[in-house]
mmCIF file of C-alpha atoms in Angstrom:
data_model
loop_
_atom_site.group_PDB
_atom_site.id
_atom_site.type_symbol
_atom_site.label_atom_id
_atom_site.label_comp_id
_atom_site.label_asym_id
_atom_site.label_seq_id
_atom_site.Cartn_x
_atom_site.Cartn_y
_atom_site.Cartn_z
ATOM 1 C CA MET A 9 71.986 42.848 20.068
ATOM 2 C CA ASN A 10 69.284 40.604 18.598
ATOM 3 C CA THR A 11 69.083 36.786 18.732
ATOM 4 C CA GLU A 12 70.290 36.345 15.165
ATOM 5 C CA GLN A 13 73.408 38.403 15.880
ATOM 6 C CA THR A 14 74.043 36.516 19.119
ATOM 7 C CA ASN A 15 73.790 33.141 17.358
ATOM 8 C CA ALA A 16 76.101 34.336 14.605
ATOM 9 C CA LYS A 17 78.630 35.407 17.195
ATOM 10 C CA ALA A 18 78.420 32.070 18.990
ATOM 11 C CA SER A 19 79.055 30.141 15.765
ATOM 12 C CA THR A 20 82.168 32.119 14.901
ATOM 13 C CA SER A 21 85.368 30.119 15.100
ATOM 14 C CA ALA A 22 87.559 31.008 18.066
ATOM 15 C CA SER A 23 90.491 31.312 15.652
ATOM 16 C CA GLU A 24 88.889 34.259 13.867
ATOM 17 C CA PRO A 25 89.666 37.604 15.510
ATOM 18 C CA ILE A 26 86.647 39.630 16.600
ATOM 19 C CA THR A 27 87.196 43.386 16.631
ATOM 20 C CA THR A 28 84.792 46.067 17.825
ATOM 21 C CA ILE A 29 84.953 49.650 16.627
ATOM 22 C CA HIS A 30 83.096 52.139 18.826
ATOM 23 C CA LEU A 31 81.998 55.306 17.012
ATOM 24 C CA VAL A 32 81.556 57.920 19.743
ATOM 25 C CA ARG A 33 79.981 61.343 19.402
ATOM 26 C CA HIS A 34 81.624 64.128 21.419
ATOM 27 C CA GLY A 35 80.092 65.608 24.576
ATOM 28 C CA GLU A 36 78.201 68.864 25.049
ATOM 29 C CA VAL A 37 79.868 71.918 23.508
ATOM 30 C CA ASP A 38 80.114 75.444 24.888
ATOM 31 C CA ASN A 39 78.144 77.323 22.215
ATOM 32 C CA PRO A 40 76.196 80.186 23.835
ATOM 33 C CA THR A 41 75.423 81.930 20.516
ATOM 34 C CA GLY A 42 73.954 78.787 18.947
ATOM 35 C CA VAL A 43 76.075 78.893 15.795
ATOM 36 C CA LEU A 44 76.618 75.866 13.625
ATOM 37 C CA TYR A 45 80.266 75.298 14.537
ATOM 38 C CA GLY A 46 80.950 72.575 11.955
ATOM 39 C CA GLN A 47 84.679 72.276 11.302
ATOM 40 C CA ARG A 48 85.580 75.472 13.160
ATOM 41 C CA ASN A 49 88.210 75.397 15.875
ATOM 42 C CA GLY A 50 87.776 77.014 19.266
ATOM 43 C CA PHE A 51 84.679 75.161 20.464
ATOM 44 C CA HIS A 52 85.357 73.300 23.705
ATOM 45 C CA LEU A 53 83.278 71.090 25.981
ATOM 46 C CA THR A 54 81.095 72.602 28.665
ATOM 47 C CA GLU A 55 81.456 71.499 32.267
ATOM 48 C CA LEU A 56 78.658 69.010 31.575
ATOM 49 C CA GLY A 57 80.487 67.884 28.435
ATOM 50 C CA ARG A 58 83.588 67.138 30.507
ATOM 51 C CA GLU A 59 81.393 65.203 32.936
ATOM 52 C CA MET A 60 80.074 63.223 29.972
ATOM 53 C CA ALA A 61 83.633 62.479 28.802
ATOM 54 C CA ALA A 62 84.553 61.229 32.276
ATOM 55 C CA GLY A 63 81.421 59.072 32.364
ATOM 56 C CA LEU A 64 82.325 57.650 28.973
ATOM 57 C CA ALA A 65 85.718 56.592 30.306
ATOM 58 C CA ASP A 66 84.043 54.964 33.321
ATOM 59 C CA ALA A 67 81.736 53.034 30.989
ATOM 60 C CA PHE A 68 84.649 51.540 29.069
ATOM 61 C CA TYR A 69 87.363 51.109 31.704
ATOM 62 C CA PRO A 70 88.381 48.488 32.706
ATOM 63 C CA SER A 71 85.822 46.063 31.249
ATOM 64 C CA HIS A 72 86.619 46.693 27.568
ATOM 65 C CA ASP A 73 89.751 45.697 25.661
ATOM 66 C CA ILE A 74 90.471 49.157 24.239
ATOM 67 C CA ARG A 75 93.672 49.140 22.183
ATOM 68 C CA ALA A 76 93.396 52.453 20.344
ATOM 69 C CA VAL A 77 91.658 55.793 20.816
ATOM 70 C CA MET A 78 91.321 57.824 17.628
ATOM 71 C CA THR A 79 89.738 61.233 17.356
ATOM 72 C CA SER A 80 88.671 64.015 15.055
ATOM 73 C CA PRO A 81 91.180 66.912 15.177
ATOM 74 C CA LEU A 82 88.549 69.305 16.596
ATOM 75 C CA GLU A 83 88.860 70.284 20.269
ATOM 76 C CA ARG A 84 85.471 68.975 21.367
ATOM 77 C CA ALA A 85 86.314 65.509 20.071
ATOM 78 C CA MET A 86 89.830 65.415 21.526
ATOM 79 C CA GLU A 87 88.540 66.568 24.920
ATOM 80 C CA THR A 88 85.901 63.825 24.840
ATOM 81 C CA ALA A 89 88.471 61.157 23.972
ATOM 82 C CA ALA A 90 91.133 62.216 26.472
ATOM 83 C CA PRO A 91 89.764 60.641 29.716
ATOM 84 C CA THR A 92 89.343 57.219 28.092
ATOM 85 C CA ALA A 93 92.791 57.342 26.497
ATOM 86 C CA GLN A 94 94.277 58.323 29.858
ATOM 87 C CA ALA A 95 92.460 55.484 31.630
ATOM 88 C CA TYR A 96 94.031 52.973 29.244
ATOM 89 C CA GLY A 97 97.440 54.652 29.076
ATOM 90 C CA LEU A 98 97.038 55.281 25.344
ATOM 91 C CA ARG A 99 98.027 58.241 23.219
ATOM 92 C CA LEU A 100 95.325 59.967 21.211
ATOM 93 C CA SER A 101 95.594 59.286 17.494
ATOM 94 C CA ILE A 102 94.431 62.389 15.622
ATOM 95 C CA THR A 103 92.516 61.166 12.566
ATOM 96 C CA PRO A 104 91.386 63.824 10.050
ATOM 97 C CA ASP A 105 88.933 61.379 8.443
ATOM 98 C CA LEU A 106 86.800 61.615 11.612
ATOM 99 C CA ILE A 107 86.241 65.373 11.354
ATOM 100 C CA GLU A 108 82.791 66.967 11.226
ATOM 101 C CA ALA A 109 81.202 67.400 7.797
ATOM 102 C CA GLY A 110 81.818 70.646 5.973
ATOM 103 C CA ASN A 111 78.744 72.901 5.803
ATOM 104 C CA LYS A 112 77.907 76.252 4.180
ATOM 105 C CA PHE A 113 75.943 77.222 7.299
ATOM 106 C CA GLU A 114 79.049 77.271 9.516
ATOM 107 C CA GLY A 115 79.131 80.345 11.730
ATOM 108 C CA ILE A 116 75.402 81.063 11.326
ATOM 109 C CA PRO A 117 73.323 80.870 14.565
ATOM 110 C CA ILE A 118 70.806 78.379 13.193
ATOM 111 C CA ASN A 119 70.882 76.263 16.369
ATOM 112 C CA ASP A 120 69.455 79.264 18.220
ATOM 113 C CA ASN A 121 66.814 80.026 15.592
ATOM 114 C CA ARG A 122 65.943 77.271 13.128
ATOM 115 C CA LEU A 123 63.360 79.472 11.400
ATOM 116 C CA MET A 124 66.151 81.408 9.713
ATOM 117 C CA LEU A 125 66.703 78.347 7.510
ATOM 118 C CA LEU A 126 63.544 79.438 5.668
ATOM 119 C CA SER A 127 65.173 82.680 4.536
ATOM 120 C CA PRO A 128 65.137 83.101 0.713
ATOM 121 C CA ARG A 129 68.859 83.847 0.736
ATOM 122 C CA PHE A 130 69.497 80.191 1.558
ATOM 123 C CA TRP A 131 67.177 78.703 -1.074
ATOM 124 C CA PRO A 132 69.936 78.201 -3.704
ATOM 125 C CA TRP A 133 71.743 75.961 -1.211
ATOM 126 C CA TYR A 134 68.772 73.560 -1.139
ATOM 127 C CA LYS A 135 68.820 72.611 -4.829
ATOM 128 C CA ASN A 136 69.899 69.026 -4.117
ATOM 129 C CA PRO A 137 69.097 67.774 -0.599
ATOM 130 C CA CYS A 138 70.175 64.259 -1.525
ATOM 131 C CA GLU A 139 73.816 65.279 -2.024
ATOM 132 C CA PRO A 140 73.475 67.590 0.016
ATOM 133 C CA SER A 141 74.155 70.785 -1.920
ATOM 134 C CA TRP A 142 74.735 72.816 1.296
ATOM 135 C CA GLY A 143 77.617 70.727 2.542
ATOM 136 C CA GLU A 144 80.016 67.821 2.155
ATOM 137 C CA PRO A 145 78.461 65.065 0.008
ATOM 138 C CA TYR A 146 77.202 62.086 1.993
ATOM 139 C CA THR A 147 79.178 59.741 -0.265
ATOM 140 C CA GLU A 148 82.427 61.505 0.669
ATOM 141 C CA ILE A 149 81.567 61.247 4.364
ATOM 142 C CA VAL A 150 81.033 57.495 3.973
ATOM 143 C CA ALA A 151 84.328 57.127 2.102
ATOM 144 C CA ARG A 152 86.436 58.834 4.764
ATOM 145 C CA MET A 153 84.637 57.238 7.710
ATOM 146 C CA SER A 154 85.179 53.855 6.032
ATOM 147 C CA ARG A 155 88.905 54.619 5.786
ATOM 148 C CA ALA A 156 89.021 55.464 9.490
ATOM 149 C CA ILE A 157 87.204 52.250 10.395
ATOM 150 C CA ARG A 158 89.507 50.115 8.218
ATOM 151 C CA HIS A 159 92.524 51.740 9.863
ATOM 152 C CA ALA A 160 91.079 51.060 13.313
ATOM 153 C CA LEU A 161 90.385 47.429 12.403
ATOM 154 C CA ALA A 162 94.014 46.930 11.444
ATOM 155 C CA THR A 163 95.286 48.755 14.533
ATOM 156 C CA ALA A 164 93.070 47.051 17.132
ATOM 157 C CA GLU A 165 92.550 43.641 15.517
ATOM 158 C CA GLY A 166 91.205 41.166 18.057
ATOM 159 C CA GLY A 167 90.323 43.949 20.504
ATOM 160 C CA GLU A 168 88.443 47.242 20.513
ATOM 161 C CA ALA A 169 89.021 50.796 19.300
ATOM 162 C CA ILE A 170 87.262 54.053 20.109
ATOM 163 C CA LEU A 171 86.767 56.583 17.311
ATOM 164 C CA VAL A 172 85.478 59.955 18.527
ATOM 165 C CA SER A 173 83.710 61.861 15.775
ATOM 166 C CA HIS A 174 80.573 63.929 15.231
ATOM 167 C CA GLN A 175 76.860 63.322 14.819
ATOM 168 C CA LEU A 176 76.510 63.688 11.044
ATOM 169 C CA PRO A 177 79.490 61.495 10.041
ATOM 170 C CA ILE A 178 78.485 58.765 12.501
ATOM 171 C CA TRP A 179 74.810 58.817 11.497
ATOM 172 C CA THR A 180 75.648 58.864 7.783
ATOM 173 C CA MET A 181 77.917 55.845 8.244
ATOM 174 C CA ARG A 182 75.221 54.023 10.190
ATOM 175 C CA ARG A 183 72.629 54.626 7.470
ATOM 176 C CA PHE A 184 75.085 53.361 4.858
ATOM 177 C CA ILE A 185 75.722 50.190 6.865
ATOM 178 C CA GLU A 186 71.992 49.624 7.319
ATOM 179 C CA GLY A 187 71.367 50.070 3.595
ATOM 180 C CA LYS A 188 69.209 53.164 4.053
ATOM 181 C CA SER A 189 69.121 56.356 2.027
ATOM 182 C CA LEU A 190 71.930 58.688 3.067
ATOM 183 C CA ALA A 191 69.576 61.672 2.762
ATOM 184 C CA HIS A 192 67.614 61.987 6.011
ATOM 185 C CA ASP A 193 65.771 64.210 8.477
ATOM 186 C CA PRO A 194 68.376 65.602 10.943
ATOM 187 C CA ARG A 195 65.768 65.637 13.702
ATOM 188 C CA LYS A 196 65.623 61.829 13.624
ATOM 189 C CA ARG A 197 69.324 61.096 14.026
ATOM 190 C CA GLU A 198 69.780 58.620 16.860
ATOM 191 C CA CYS A 199 73.246 59.776 17.855
ATOM 192 C CA SER A 200 73.076 61.737 21.098
ATOM 193 C CA LEU A 201 75.928 63.387 22.970
ATOM 194 C CA CYS A 202 78.607 60.875 23.989
ATOM 195 C CA SER A 203 76.560 58.056 22.493
ATOM 196 C CA VAL A 204 78.285 54.944 21.169
ATOM 197 C CA THR A 205 77.582 53.172 17.879
ATOM 198 C CA SER A 206 79.458 49.873 18.114
ATOM 199 C CA LEU A 207 80.440 47.893 15.024
ATOM 200 C CA THR A 208 81.621 44.330 15.662
ATOM 201 C CA PHE A 209 83.602 42.551 12.944
ATOM 202 C CA VAL A 210 84.927 39.056 12.326
ATOM 203 C CA ARG A 211 88.088 39.974 10.460
ATOM 204 C CA ARG A 212 86.607 42.506 7.980
ATOM 205 C CA GLN A 213 83.040 41.158 7.927
ATOM 206 C CA LEU A 214 80.503 43.139 9.941
ATOM 207 C CA LEU A 215 78.773 40.951 12.513
ATOM 208 C CA SER A 216 76.580 43.428 14.398
ATOM 209 C CA LEU A 217 75.730 47.077 14.948
ATOM 210 C CA ASP A 218 74.679 48.238 18.408
ATOM 211 C CA TYR A 219 73.774 51.673 19.746
ATOM 212 C CA TRP A 220 74.024 52.662 23.410
ATOM 213 C CA GLU A 221 74.087 55.782 25.565
ATOM 214 C CA PRO A 222 76.534 55.290 28.459
ATOM 215 C CA VAL A 223 75.872 58.785 29.853
ATOM 216 C CA GLY A 224 72.175 58.936 28.960
ATOM 217 C CA ALA A 225 71.269 60.111 32.467
ATOM 218 C CA LEU A 226 73.167 63.357 31.823
ATOM 219 C CA LEU A 227 71.308 64.221 28.622
ATOM 220 C CA THR A 228 68.354 65.737 30.468
ATOM 221 C CA ARG A 229 70.708 68.524 31.630
ATOM 222 C CA ALA A 230 72.123 69.200 28.167
ATOM 223 C CA HIS A 231 71.288 72.238 26.058
ATOM 224 C CA ASP A 232 73.281 71.222 22.978
ATOM 225 C CA MET A 233 70.917 68.447 21.891
ATOM 226 C CA VAL A 234 69.616 69.470 18.458
ATOM 227 C CA PRO A 235 69.349 68.099 15.876
ATOM 228 C CA GLY A 236 68.680 64.488 16.729
ATOM 229 C CA THR A 237 67.028 62.336 19.322
ATOM 230 C CA SER A 238 68.088 59.941 22.067
ATOM 231 C CA LEU A 239 66.918 56.874 23.928
ATOM 232 C CA ALA A 240 67.135 58.733 27.230
ATOM 233 C CA MET A 241 64.899 61.582 26.075
ATOM 234 C CA LYS A 242 62.387 59.139 24.571
ATOM 235 C CA LYS A 243 62.113 57.324 27.886
ATOM 236 C CA LYS A 244 61.676 60.605 29.727
ATOM 237 C CA SER A 245 58.731 61.568 27.515
ATOM 238 C CA GLN A 246 56.935 58.238 27.976
#
């Protein structure tokens, strides 16, 4: 958090409730064929992914005032959320608005071979990268993620809530908040496995946005890292 954000927080009246919404990406997924799993069911966490989920719970409990744990309905998200919900004695709240973005490439092994994206058979899907034409429009992702955040603000007012989602919805929401173009290079998404994008509000006014990687030390062992980047991997390369 920068100095300006810290000063703003200090000047906030004690009578105004401060609520923090933590947008969490799921842990590593068991995906040996490298398909784009998207909204498909049946993709669970790896052993490392479960270790990440446990580390996430350790990072939050007991120092955070977590009052709700909400999750995408996909298995990898629910399995990531479960240890933290258990630590706080909370039930998981399945929230469809947190689901992964729809994508025409679902089921295609593009994570194993990115060069296949250059195939002429896919060219018609690229007619409008700003929408994007190959998947759920960015504007619709922002709309549903905003609904989930508003619901979490009402549910956990004065405390904190964890919302477990997926890389693209979280990154799209972050770019919207930061006033940046929603169209982007997937390789530059700063939303690594089990990372946390924290939004702090005074009532419904956003006070700060912070990004952190509570299980960053585990990322060097992960295979399911693309697309995107991470603080941990940047430090390793320096």
